[in-house]
């Protein structure tokens, strides 16, 4: 329903301690909304992990409404691991 990119941390999601690190590639990627940022998720291969809490939020009505607005408009994010699509 929308193609307008939005910064992942514009919405109330768990951020790394000290904030996310941004990695600028080139102007084209920035215009397309393909900004790579660090995240607090730890991804390891060949290790089985089942449901580990990353953080916990108590959303305000405004935050919940903003998140709902984005979900209803099919916003999504593309994940990269070691510069490869995940």
PDB file of C-alpha atoms in Angstrom:
ATOM      1  CA  UNK A   1       0.000   0.000   0.000  1.00  0.00           C
ATOM      2  CA  UNK A   2       2.988   2.292   0.375  1.00  0.00           C
ATOM      3  CA  UNK A   3       6.495   2.393  -1.001  1.00  0.00           C
ATOM      4  CA  UNK A   4       7.786   5.249   1.160  1.00  0.00           C
ATOM      5  CA  UNK A   5      10.765   4.062   3.245  1.00  0.00           C
ATOM      6  CA  UNK A   6      10.849   4.686   6.983  1.00  0.00           C
ATOM      7  CA  UNK A   7      13.746   4.367   9.391  1.00  0.00           C
ATOM      8  CA  UNK A   8      13.422   1.152  11.425  1.00  0.00           C
ATOM      9  CA  UNK A   9      14.028   2.999  14.698  1.00  0.00           C
ATOM     10  CA  UNK A  10      11.406   5.641  13.804  1.00  0.00           C
ATOM     11  CA  UNK A  11       9.027   3.073  15.270  1.00  0.00           C
ATOM     12  CA  UNK A  12       9.306   1.859  18.879  1.00  0.00           C
ATOM     13  CA  UNK A  13      11.496  -1.225  18.403  1.00  0.00           C
ATOM     14  CA  UNK A  14      14.367  -2.500  20.541  1.00  0.00           C
ATOM     15  CA  UNK A  15      17.554  -0.604  19.770  1.00  0.00           C
ATOM     16  CA  UNK A  16      21.122  -1.541  20.673  1.00  0.00           C
ATOM     17  CA  UNK A  17      22.610  -0.010  23.805  1.00  0.00           C
ATOM     18  CA  UNK A  18      23.899   3.431  22.901  1.00  0.00           C
ATOM     19  CA  UNK A  19      21.734   3.575  19.755  1.00  0.00           C
ATOM     20  CA  UNK A  20      22.155   2.024  16.340  1.00  0.00           C
ATOM     21  CA  UNK A  21      25.166   2.547  14.113  1.00  0.00           C
ATOM     22  CA  UNK A  22      24.325   3.629  10.575  1.00  0.00           C
ATOM     23  CA  UNK A  23      26.301   2.451   7.577  1.00  0.00           C
ATOM     24  CA  UNK A  24      25.933   4.656   4.527  1.00  0.00           C
ATOM     25  CA  UNK A  25      26.580   2.883   1.235  1.00  0.00           C
ATOM     26  CA  UNK A  26      25.728   5.359  -1.505  1.00  0.00           C
ATOM     27  CA  UNK A  27      23.133   8.008  -2.369  1.00  0.00           C
ATOM     28  CA  UNK A  28      20.993   5.578  -4.390  1.00  0.00           C
ATOM     29  CA  UNK A  29      20.615   3.223  -1.439  1.00  0.00           C
ATOM     30  CA  UNK A  30      19.728   6.143   0.829  1.00  0.00           C
ATOM     31  CA  UNK A  31      17.060   7.387  -1.608  1.00  0.00           C
ATOM     32  CA  UNK A  32      15.587   3.885  -1.814  1.00  0.00           C
ATOM     33  CA  UNK A  33      15.488   3.626   1.979  1.00  0.00           C
ATOM     34  CA  UNK A  34      18.193   0.939   2.040  1.00  0.00           C
ATOM     35  CA  UNK A  35      20.095   2.334   4.998  1.00  0.00           C
ATOM     36  CA  UNK A  36      21.952  -0.364   6.903  1.00  0.00           C
ATOM     37  CA  UNK A  37      21.868  -0.037  10.690  1.00  0.00           C
ATOM     38  CA  UNK A  38      23.059  -2.145  13.557  1.00  0.00           C
ATOM     39  CA  UNK A  39      20.552  -4.004  15.710  1.00  0.00           C
ATOM     40  CA  UNK A  40      20.591  -5.642  19.128  1.00  0.00           C
ATOM     41  CA  UNK A  41      19.852  -9.070  17.612  1.00  0.00           C
ATOM     42  CA  UNK A  42      22.592 -11.655  17.875  1.00  0.00           C
ATOM     43  CA  UNK A  43      22.511 -14.162  15.026  1.00  0.00           C
ATOM     44  CA  UNK A  44      24.716 -17.254  15.143  1.00  0.00           C
ATOM     45  CA  UNK A  45      24.829 -20.201  12.804  1.00  0.00           C
ATOM     46  CA  UNK A  46      24.574 -23.829  13.923  1.00  0.00           C
ATOM     47  CA  UNK A  47      23.207 -22.777  17.334  1.00  0.00           C
ATOM     48  CA  UNK A  48      19.610 -23.596  18.289  1.00  0.00           C
ATOM     49  CA  UNK A  49      18.042 -20.798  20.330  1.00  0.00           C
ATOM     50  CA  UNK A  50      14.387 -20.734  21.337  1.00  0.00           C
ATOM     51  CA  UNK A  51      12.626 -17.494  22.304  1.00  0.00           C
ATOM     52  CA  UNK A  52      14.973 -15.156  24.118  1.00  0.00           C
ATOM     53  CA  UNK A  53      13.656 -11.779  25.334  1.00  0.00           C
ATOM     54  CA  UNK A  54      15.478  -8.857  23.759  1.00  0.00           C
ATOM     55  CA  UNK A  55      13.658  -6.030  25.515  1.00  0.00           C
ATOM     56  CA  UNK A  56      10.218  -5.107  26.777  1.00  0.00           C
ATOM     57  CA  UNK A  57       8.135  -2.064  25.926  1.00  0.00           C
ATOM     58  CA  UNK A  58       5.090  -0.446  27.467  1.00  0.00           C
ATOM     59  CA  UNK A  59       3.599   1.375  24.466  1.00  0.00           C
ATOM     60  CA  UNK A  60       1.794   4.665  24.906  1.00  0.00           C
ATOM     61  CA  UNK A  61      -1.437   5.138  22.959  1.00  0.00           C
ATOM     62  CA  UNK A  62       0.410   7.381  20.485  1.00  0.00           C
ATOM     63  CA  UNK A  63       3.165   4.797  19.909  1.00  0.00           C
ATOM     64  CA  UNK A  64       0.630   1.981  19.505  1.00  0.00           C
ATOM     65  CA  UNK A  65      -1.395   4.067  17.030  1.00  0.00           C
ATOM     66  CA  UNK A  66       1.733   4.896  15.006  1.00  0.00           C
ATOM     67  CA  UNK A  67       2.766   1.239  14.884  1.00  0.00           C
ATOM     68  CA  UNK A  68      -0.771   0.203  13.874  1.00  0.00           C
ATOM     69  CA  UNK A  69      -0.794   2.853  11.122  1.00  0.00           C
ATOM     70  CA  UNK A  70       2.415   1.425   9.633  1.00  0.00           C
ATOM     71  CA  UNK A  71       1.213  -2.186   9.869  1.00  0.00           C
ATOM     72  CA  UNK A  72      -2.043  -1.326   8.108  1.00  0.00           C
ATOM     73  CA  UNK A  73      -0.053   0.212   5.244  1.00  0.00           C
ATOM     74  CA  UNK A  74       2.145  -2.892   4.819  1.00  0.00           C
ATOM     75  CA  UNK A  75       5.394  -1.311   5.941  1.00  0.00           C
ATOM     76  CA  UNK A  76       8.206  -3.837   6.116  1.00  0.00           C
ATOM     77  CA  UNK A  77      11.950  -3.963   6.617  1.00  0.00           C
ATOM     78  CA  UNK A  78      14.614  -5.945   4.825  1.00  0.00           C
ATOM     79  CA  UNK A  79      17.242  -7.560   6.998  1.00  0.00           C
ATOM     80  CA  UNK A  80      20.906  -7.977   6.069  1.00  0.00           C
ATOM     81  CA  UNK A  81      23.379 -10.293   7.786  1.00  0.00           C
ATOM     82  CA  UNK A  82      27.043  -9.851   6.807  1.00  0.00           C
ATOM     83  CA  UNK A  83      25.863  -7.671   3.892  1.00  0.00           C
ATOM     84  CA  UNK A  84      23.664 -10.483   2.550  1.00  0.00           C
ATOM     85  CA  UNK A  85      19.832 -10.463   2.459  1.00  0.00           C
ATOM     86  CA  UNK A  86      18.300 -12.467   5.287  1.00  0.00           C
TER      87      UNK A  86
END
